[in-house]
Coordinates of C-alpha atoms in Angstrom, one line a residue:
M28 CA 17.2 -8.3 12.1
A29 CA 17.5 -8.3 8.3
F30 CA 15.8 -11.6 7.6
L31 CA 12.9 -13.6 9.0
S32 CA 13.5 -17.1 10.2
R33 CA 9.8 -18.0 10.1
C34 CA 6.7 -16.8 8.4
R35 CA 4.8 -14.2 10.5
A36 CA 1.4 -15.7 9.4
C37 CA 1.6 -19.5 9.3
L38 CA 4.8 -19.7 11.3
A39 CA 6.5 -22.0 8.8
P40 CA 10.3 -21.9 9.0
D41 CA 12.8 -20.1 6.6
P42 CA 10.8 -18.0 4.1
Y43 CA 12.5 -17.9 0.7
L44 CA 14.6 -14.9 0.0
F45 CA 13.9 -13.8 -3.6
L46 CA 14.5 -10.0 -3.9
P47 CA 17.2 -8.4 -1.8
M48 CA 17.0 -4.7 -2.6
G49 CA 19.8 -3.3 -0.4
D50 CA 19.5 -0.7 2.3
H51 CA 16.5 1.7 2.2
P52 CA 15.3 4.5 4.5
P53 CA 11.7 4.1 5.7
A54 CA 9.6 4.8 2.7
N55 CA 7.6 7.5 4.5
G56 CA 10.7 9.0 6.2
F57 CA 10.4 12.3 4.3
V58 CA 13.2 14.8 4.8
R59 CA 13.0 18.4 5.9
A60 CA 14.9 21.0 4.0
E61 CA 17.3 21.7 6.9
D62 CA 18.1 17.9 7.1
V63 CA 18.9 17.2 3.4
A64 CA 22.7 17.3 4.0
K65 CA 22.4 14.8 6.9
D66 CA 22.8 11.0 6.6
Q67 CA 19.5 9.2 6.8
P68 CA 19.1 5.9 8.6
A69 CA 18.6 3.0 6.2
Y70 CA 17.8 -0.7 6.8
P71 CA 18.1 -3.8 4.6
L72 CA 15.0 -4.5 2.4
N73 CA 15.0 -8.2 1.8
S74 CA 11.8 -9.7 0.3
Q75 CA 11.0 -13.2 1.4
A76 CA 8.1 -15.5 0.5
C77 CA 6.6 -18.3 2.5
L78 CA 6.3 -21.3 0.2
E79 CA 3.7 -22.8 2.6
C80 CA 1.2 -20.0 2.6
G81 CA 2.3 -17.5 0.0
L82 CA 2.9 -14.5 2.4
I83 CA 5.4 -12.1 0.9
Q84 CA 7.2 -10.4 3.8
V85 CA 10.1 -8.3 5.0
A86 CA 11.7 -8.2 8.5
D87 CA 10.1 -5.5 10.7
Q88 CA 12.8 -2.8 11.1
V89 CA 10.5 0.3 11.3
P90 CA 12.0 2.6 14.0
E91 CA 10.1 2.7 17.3
G92 CA 7.4 5.4 17.3
F93 CA 7.6 5.9 13.5
F94 CA 3.8 5.8 13.0
E95 CA 3.1 8.3 15.7
H96 CA 3.6 11.2 13.2
Y97 CA 2.6 9.9 9.8
L98 CA 2.3 11.6 6.4
Y99 CA 0.2 9.3 4.2
V100 CA -3.5 10.3 4.0
P101 CA -6.1 8.6 1.8
S102 CA -8.0 11.9 1.4
S103 CA -5.4 13.2 -1.2
A104 CA -6.7 10.7 -3.8
T105 CA -10.2 11.4 -5.2
L106 CA -10.7 7.7 -5.8
M107 CA -10.5 6.9 -2.1
H108 CA -13.4 9.1 -1.2
S109 CA -15.8 7.1 -3.4
H110 CA -14.1 3.8 -2.4
F111 CA -14.7 4.5 1.3
A112 CA -18.2 5.7 0.8
E113 CA -19.0 2.3 -0.8
L114 CA -17.2 0.4 2.0
A115 CA -19.1 2.4 4.6
A116 CA -22.4 1.1 3.2
V117 CA -21.1 -2.5 3.4
L118 CA -20.0 -2.1 7.0
K119 CA -23.3 -0.5 8.0
E120 CA -25.1 -3.6 6.7
E121 CA -22.7 -5.9 8.5
A122 CA -22.9 -4.0 11.8
S123 CA -26.7 -3.9 12.0
G124 CA -26.6 -1.0 14.4
G125 CA -23.6 -2.3 16.4
L126 CA -20.2 -0.7 16.9
I127 CA -17.8 -0.3 13.9
V128 CA -14.1 0.0 14.8
D129 CA -11.5 1.1 12.3
I130 CA -7.9 0.1 13.3
G131 CA -5.5 2.4 11.5
C132 CA -8.3 5.0 10.9
N133 CA -5.7 7.5 9.6
D134 CA -7.4 10.9 8.8
G135 CA -10.9 9.5 9.5
L136 CA -12.1 9.3 5.8
L137 CA -13.8 5.9 6.2
L138 CA -15.4 6.5 9.6
S139 CA -16.6 10.0 8.6
A140 CA -18.4 8.3 5.7
C141 CA -19.8 5.7 8.2
N142 CA -21.0 8.5 10.5
D143 CA -22.7 10.2 7.6
I144 CA -25.0 7.2 7.2
G145 CA -25.8 6.8 10.9
C146 CA -23.2 4.3 12.1
T147 CA -21.7 4.2 15.6
T148 CA -17.9 4.2 15.2
V149 CA -14.6 4.6 16.9
G150 CA -11.1 4.7 15.4
V151 CA -7.7 3.5 16.7
D152 CA -4.5 5.1 15.3
P153 CA -1.0 5.8 16.8
A154 CA -0.6 9.0 14.7
A155 CA -1.6 12.0 16.8
N156 CA -1.3 14.4 13.9
L157 CA -3.8 12.3 11.8
A158 CA -6.1 11.8 14.8
E159 CA -6.5 15.6 15.0
I160 CA -7.6 15.6 11.3
A161 CA -10.0 12.7 12.0
R162 CA -11.5 14.5 15.0
S163 CA -12.1 17.6 13.0
R164 CA -14.3 15.4 10.8
G165 CA -16.3 14.3 13.9
V166 CA -14.6 10.9 14.3
D167 CA -13.9 9.5 17.8
V168 CA -10.3 8.3 17.8
E169 CA -8.3 6.4 20.4
I170 CA -4.6 7.3 20.0
G171 CA -2.3 4.4 20.3
Y172 CA -1.0 1.2 18.8
F173 CA -3.5 -1.7 18.7
T174 CA -2.3 -4.8 20.6
A175 CA -3.9 -7.7 22.4
A176 CA -3.4 -5.9 25.7
A177 CA -4.8 -2.6 24.4
A178 CA -7.9 -4.4 23.0
L179 CA -9.0 -5.5 26.4
G180 CA -9.2 -1.9 27.7
L181 CA -10.8 -0.7 24.5
A182 CA -13.5 -3.4 24.7
D183 CA -14.2 -2.5 28.3
K184 CA -14.6 1.2 27.4
H185 CA -16.6 0.9 24.1
G186 CA -18.2 -2.5 24.4
P187 CA -17.9 -5.4 21.9
A188 CA -17.3 -4.5 18.2
K189 CA -19.8 -5.9 15.7
V190 CA -17.4 -4.9 12.9
I191 CA -13.7 -4.4 13.1
V192 CA -12.1 -3.1 9.8
T193 CA -8.6 -2.3 8.8
T194 CA -7.8 -0.9 5.4
N195 CA -4.1 -1.0 4.2
T196 CA -3.0 -1.2 7.8
F197 CA -2.8 -5.0 8.3
N198 CA 0.2 -5.1 6.0
H199 CA 2.0 -2.7 8.5
I200 CA 1.7 -5.1 11.4
G201 CA 4.9 -6.9 12.6
D202 CA 3.4 -9.2 15.1
L203 CA 0.3 -10.5 13.4
H204 CA -0.5 -13.1 16.1
D205 CA -0.6 -10.4 18.8
F206 CA -2.8 -8.2 16.6
M207 CA -5.2 -11.1 15.8
K208 CA -5.5 -11.9 19.5
G209 CA -6.6 -8.3 20.0
I210 CA -9.2 -8.8 17.3
A211 CA -10.5 -11.9 19.1
N212 CA -10.6 -10.0 22.4
W213 CA -12.7 -7.1 21.0
L214 CA -14.9 -8.8 18.3
A215 CA -18.5 -9.5 19.4
D216 CA -19.9 -13.0 19.0
G217 CA -21.3 -13.1 15.5
G218 CA -19.1 -10.1 14.5
V219 CA -17.0 -9.8 11.4
F220 CA -13.4 -8.7 10.9
V221 CA -12.9 -7.0 7.5
I222 CA -9.4 -6.6 6.0
E223 CA -8.5 -4.6 2.9
V224 CA -5.0 -5.3 1.6
P225 CA -3.2 -5.6 -1.8
W226 CA -3.3 -9.1 -3.1
A227 CA 0.1 -10.9 -3.4
K228 CA -1.1 -12.7 -6.6
D229 CA -1.5 -9.3 -8.3
L230 CA 1.8 -8.1 -7.0
L231 CA 3.5 -11.2 -8.6
E232 CA 1.7 -11.0 -11.9
K233 CA 1.9 -7.2 -12.4
N234 CA 5.5 -6.8 -11.2
E235 CA 4.5 -4.6 -8.3
F236 CA 7.7 -4.9 -6.4
D237 CA 7.5 -1.3 -5.2
T238 CA 4.5 -2.3 -3.0
I239 CA 7.2 -3.9 -0.8
Y240 CA 8.8 -1.5 1.7
H241 CA 9.7 -1.5 5.4
E242 CA 6.3 -0.3 6.6
H243 CA 4.5 -2.9 4.4
V244 CA 6.0 -5.8 6.3
S245 CA 3.6 -8.2 4.7
E246 CA 1.9 -8.6 1.3
F247 CA -0.9 -11.1 1.8
S248 CA -2.0 -14.1 -0.2
L249 CA -5.5 -15.3 0.6
L250 CA -4.1 -18.6 1.8
S251 CA -1.9 -16.7 4.3
L252 CA -5.0 -15.0 5.8
V253 CA -6.8 -18.4 5.9
R254 CA -3.9 -20.0 7.8
L255 CA -3.5 -17.0 10.1
G256 CA -7.2 -16.8 11.0
A257 CA -7.3 -20.5 11.9
F258 CA -5.0 -19.9 14.9
F259 CA -7.8 -17.7 16.3
D260 CA -10.9 -19.6 15.3
L261 CA -11.6 -17.1 12.6
A262 CA -12.6 -18.3 9.1
V263 CA -12.6 -16.5 5.8
T264 CA -16.3 -16.4 4.6
D265 CA -16.3 -13.9 1.8
I266 CA -14.1 -11.8 -0.4
H267 CA -14.6 -8.8 -2.6
R268 CA -12.1 -8.2 -5.4
L269 CA -11.0 -4.6 -5.6
G270 CA -9.1 -2.6 -8.2
V271 CA -7.5 -0.1 -5.8
H272 CA -3.7 -0.1 -5.1
G273 CA -2.9 -2.2 -8.1
G274 CA -5.3 -5.0 -7.2
S275 CA -6.6 -5.6 -3.7
M276 CA -9.0 -7.9 -1.8
R277 CA -11.6 -7.2 0.9
V278 CA -11.6 -10.2 3.2
F279 CA -14.4 -11.1 5.7
M280 CA -13.6 -13.2 8.7
K281 CA -16.0 -14.6 11.2
R282 CA -15.7 -16.9 14.2
S283 CA -15.9 -20.5 13.0
P284 CA -19.4 -21.2 14.5
A285 CA -20.8 -18.2 12.6
A286 CA -18.9 -19.1 9.5
A287 CA -21.1 -22.0 8.2
E288 CA -21.8 -20.2 4.9
V289 CA -18.6 -19.7 3.1
K290 CA -19.0 -18.0 -0.3
P291 CA -17.7 -19.9 -3.4
I292 CA -15.3 -17.1 -4.2
V293 CA -13.1 -18.2 -1.3
A294 CA -12.3 -21.6 -2.9
E295 CA -12.1 -19.9 -6.4
M296 CA -9.5 -17.4 -5.3
L297 CA -7.4 -20.0 -3.4
A298 CA -7.3 -22.0 -6.6
E299 CA -6.3 -19.0 -8.6
E300 CA -3.4 -18.4 -6.2
R301 CA -2.1 -21.9 -6.6
G302 CA -2.5 -21.7 -10.4
A303 CA -0.4 -18.4 -10.3
G304 CA 2.4 -20.2 -8.4
V305 CA 2.3 -18.2 -5.1
L306 CA 3.8 -21.3 -3.5
S307 CA 6.4 -22.0 -6.2
E308 CA 10.0 -21.0 -5.8
E309 CA 10.4 -20.5 -9.5
S310 CA 7.6 -17.9 -9.6
Y311 CA 9.6 -15.7 -7.3
R312 CA 12.8 -16.3 -9.3
A313 CA 11.0 -15.3 -12.5
F314 CA 9.6 -12.2 -10.7
S315 CA 13.1 -11.1 -9.6
R316 CA 14.4 -11.5 -13.2
R317 CA 11.5 -9.3 -14.5
I318 CA 12.3 -6.6 -12.0
A319 CA 15.9 -6.6 -13.1
E320 CA 14.7 -6.1 -16.7
I321 CA 12.4 -3.3 -15.7
R322 CA 15.2 -1.6 -13.8
E323 CA 17.5 -1.7 -16.9
D324 CA 14.8 -0.6 -19.3
L325 CA 13.5 2.3 -17.2
T326 CA 16.8 3.8 -16.3
A327 CA 17.9 3.5 -19.9
M328 CA 14.8 5.4 -21.0
L329 CA 15.4 8.1 -18.5
A330 CA 19.0 8.5 -19.4
E331 CA 18.1 8.8 -23.1
M332 CA 15.6 11.5 -22.3
K333 CA 18.1 13.4 -20.3
A334 CA 20.6 13.1 -23.1
E335 CA 18.0 14.7 -25.4
G336 CA 17.7 17.6 -23.1
L337 CA 14.2 16.8 -21.9
K338 CA 13.0 18.2 -18.5
L339 CA 11.9 15.3 -16.3
A340 CA 9.9 15.3 -13.0
G341 CA 7.9 12.8 -11.1
Y342 CA 4.1 12.6 -10.3
G343 CA 3.4 11.5 -6.8
A344 CA 5.6 11.0 -3.8
P345 CA 4.0 7.7 -2.5
A346 CA 5.9 5.3 -0.3
K347 CA 5.9 2.8 -3.1
G348 CA 7.6 5.4 -5.3
N349 CA 10.5 5.6 -2.8
T350 CA 11.1 1.9 -3.1
L351 CA 11.4 2.3 -6.9
L352 CA 13.6 5.4 -6.7
N353 CA 16.0 4.0 -4.2
Y354 CA 16.3 0.5 -5.7
F355 CA 16.7 1.9 -9.2
G356 CA 19.0 4.7 -8.1
I357 CA 16.9 7.5 -9.6
G358 CA 17.6 10.8 -7.9
P359 CA 17.6 14.6 -8.4
D360 CA 20.1 14.4 -11.2
T361 CA 17.4 12.7 -13.2
L362 CA 14.1 14.1 -11.8
D363 CA 14.1 17.8 -11.0
Y364 CA 11.3 17.4 -8.5
L365 CA 8.2 15.4 -7.6
V366 CA 4.7 16.8 -7.3
D367 CA 2.1 15.5 -4.8
R368 CA -1.4 16.6 -3.8
N369 CA -0.8 15.8 -0.1
P370 CA 0.1 19.1 1.6
L371 CA 1.9 17.2 4.4
K372 CA 4.6 16.2 1.9
Q373 CA 5.0 19.4 0.0
G374 CA 8.2 21.3 0.8
L375 CA 9.9 18.1 2.0
Y376 CA 12.3 15.8 0.2
S377 CA 11.9 12.2 -0.8
P378 CA 13.7 9.7 1.6
G379 CA 17.0 8.4 0.4
M380 CA 17.1 10.1 -3.0
K381 CA 16.2 13.5 -1.5
I382 CA 14.2 14.8 -4.5
P383 CA 12.2 18.0 -3.6
I384 CA 8.5 17.7 -3.5
R385 CA 6.2 20.5 -4.8
P386 CA 2.5 20.9 -5.3
P387 CA 1.0 19.9 -8.6
E388 CA 0.5 23.5 -9.5
A389 CA 4.3 23.7 -10.2
L390 CA 3.7 21.8 -13.4
A391 CA 1.9 24.7 -15.0
D392 CA 4.8 27.1 -14.3
D393 CA 7.7 24.7 -14.9
R394 CA 6.2 22.7 -17.9
P395 CA 8.3 19.5 -17.7
D396 CA 8.4 17.3 -20.8
V397 CA 7.9 14.0 -19.1
L398 CA 6.4 12.9 -15.8
L399 CA 7.5 9.6 -14.3
V400 CA 4.3 8.3 -12.6
L401 CA 5.3 7.0 -9.2
A402 CA 1.7 6.9 -8.0
W403 CA 0.8 4.5 -10.9
N404 CA -2.0 3.0 -8.9
F405 CA -3.9 6.3 -9.4
F406 CA -2.9 6.8 -13.0
D407 CA -6.4 7.1 -14.4
E408 CA -7.1 9.8 -11.9
I409 CA -3.8 11.6 -12.7
Y410 CA -4.4 11.3 -16.4
Q411 CA -7.7 13.0 -16.1
Q412 CA -6.4 15.7 -13.8
Q413 CA -3.5 16.6 -16.0
A414 CA -5.3 17.0 -19.3
G415 CA -3.6 20.4 -19.7
F416 CA -0.2 18.8 -19.3
L417 CA -1.0 16.4 -22.1
A418 CA -2.5 19.1 -24.3
D419 CA 0.8 21.0 -24.1
G420 CA 2.7 18.0 -25.4
G421 CA 3.7 16.5 -22.1
R422 CA 4.1 12.7 -21.7
F423 CA 3.7 10.2 -18.9
L424 CA 6.2 7.5 -18.2
V425 CA 4.5 4.7 -16.3
P426 CA 7.0 2.3 -14.9
L427 CA 4.9 -0.8 -14.1
P428 CA 4.0 -3.5 -15.0
R429 CA 6.5 -2.5 -17.8
P430 CA 7.8 1.0 -18.6
V431 CA 5.6 2.7 -21.2
L432 CA 5.3 6.3 -22.5
I433 CA 1.9 7.8 -22.9
P434 CA 1.5 9.0 -25.6
D435 CA 4.2 6.7 -26.9
V436 CA 5.7 9.1 -29.4
A437 CA 5.8 12.9 -29.2
G438 CA 2.8 14.5 -30.8
A439 CA 0.8 11.3 -31.1
E440 CA -2.8 11.3 -30.0
A441 CA -3.1 10.3 -26.4
M442 CA -5.1 7.1 -25.9
P443 CA -7.1 6.5 -22.7
A444 CA -4.8 5.6 -19.8
A445 CA -6.3 2.2 -19.0
Q446 CA -6.2 1.2 -22.7
A447 CA -2.6 2.2 -23.0
L448 CA -1.6 0.2 -20.0
T449 CA -3.6 -2.9 -20.8
G450 CA -2.3 -2.9 -24.4
M451 CA 1.3 -3.4 -23.3

């Protein structure tokens, strides 16, 4: 199924098709060296928006069993360690000694932070390879997909959950209604469901089209979460604005009887969404036009650099980077290689474009002239880590929200990364 006939959150019919990006392989479908010459399965990536609730979505075409061996881990980004330590303190206060459940617990980074401050926890994740890492951190993990049926057995085994949290996992769920039924089955009376996801308003305003890929089947507006929760007697009571992943939100949901006190930020952010046009067809048409301009500008800049004889590589091999590389047609004829701190990706090739992935230490030996920053959501961290690259005359090419070179001319004094980007 290449298109959705109804919104997976509010169930409104015929979400608006605004950015068809052609066929893409799964964005985390990294390729082993012995398989580079083989054809890779690819599926249509058609971005649709629900004009009733603002959910940006793609049809769920992820191959069965895909998440059972997964290569993304939050631990490879320094920022995520401090982010999860802060979240752990929030969850401890919400749990008041009760059980904290992390659905999509990945390598256990969040729950190990919770355990360090005395919480009672359990994780759920289908990826056996990541569960092994989590267990090495002392995290109790149930291996399997979270569904309404699975939640009944988990609740019997572990007791009711005072807090259920999911960080950058909710956007992977094809059947949101079955998942939410599972939340309702396991959540204790008076408990809270906490969701961290990128915010669709930021995606629209900052041109973050690469956040859309087959595994990210949904990019949530706040209104879409409000409408979805209402089906299960769960109300949004509070929200924390987050800077991670290009602009995210931490949403707190409680059963309606326990949700008498709704923080003013809920109405404030709903109004912001409407003001930004998340329910407007024209907003999505304008977004699509901007992405076409970025594609033209970025590929022209790279072609000019290659013509000048500059050596180009990419920094980061994130899933979002593979959306950009495949949609813009940027391959190994342009980028010699990508570097990534995640050892699970090193030695592999990027899906679709099949660019080799090396450890960041390769930069010191190879000394490229320009790095295309695919992991732009961690650019401040990359900028600091690669001070030597800059000192040697290297430059970063950051593609979004508009392509910009940092420093913008060879030999110019490098300005702080955040200043350079916000000054565009």
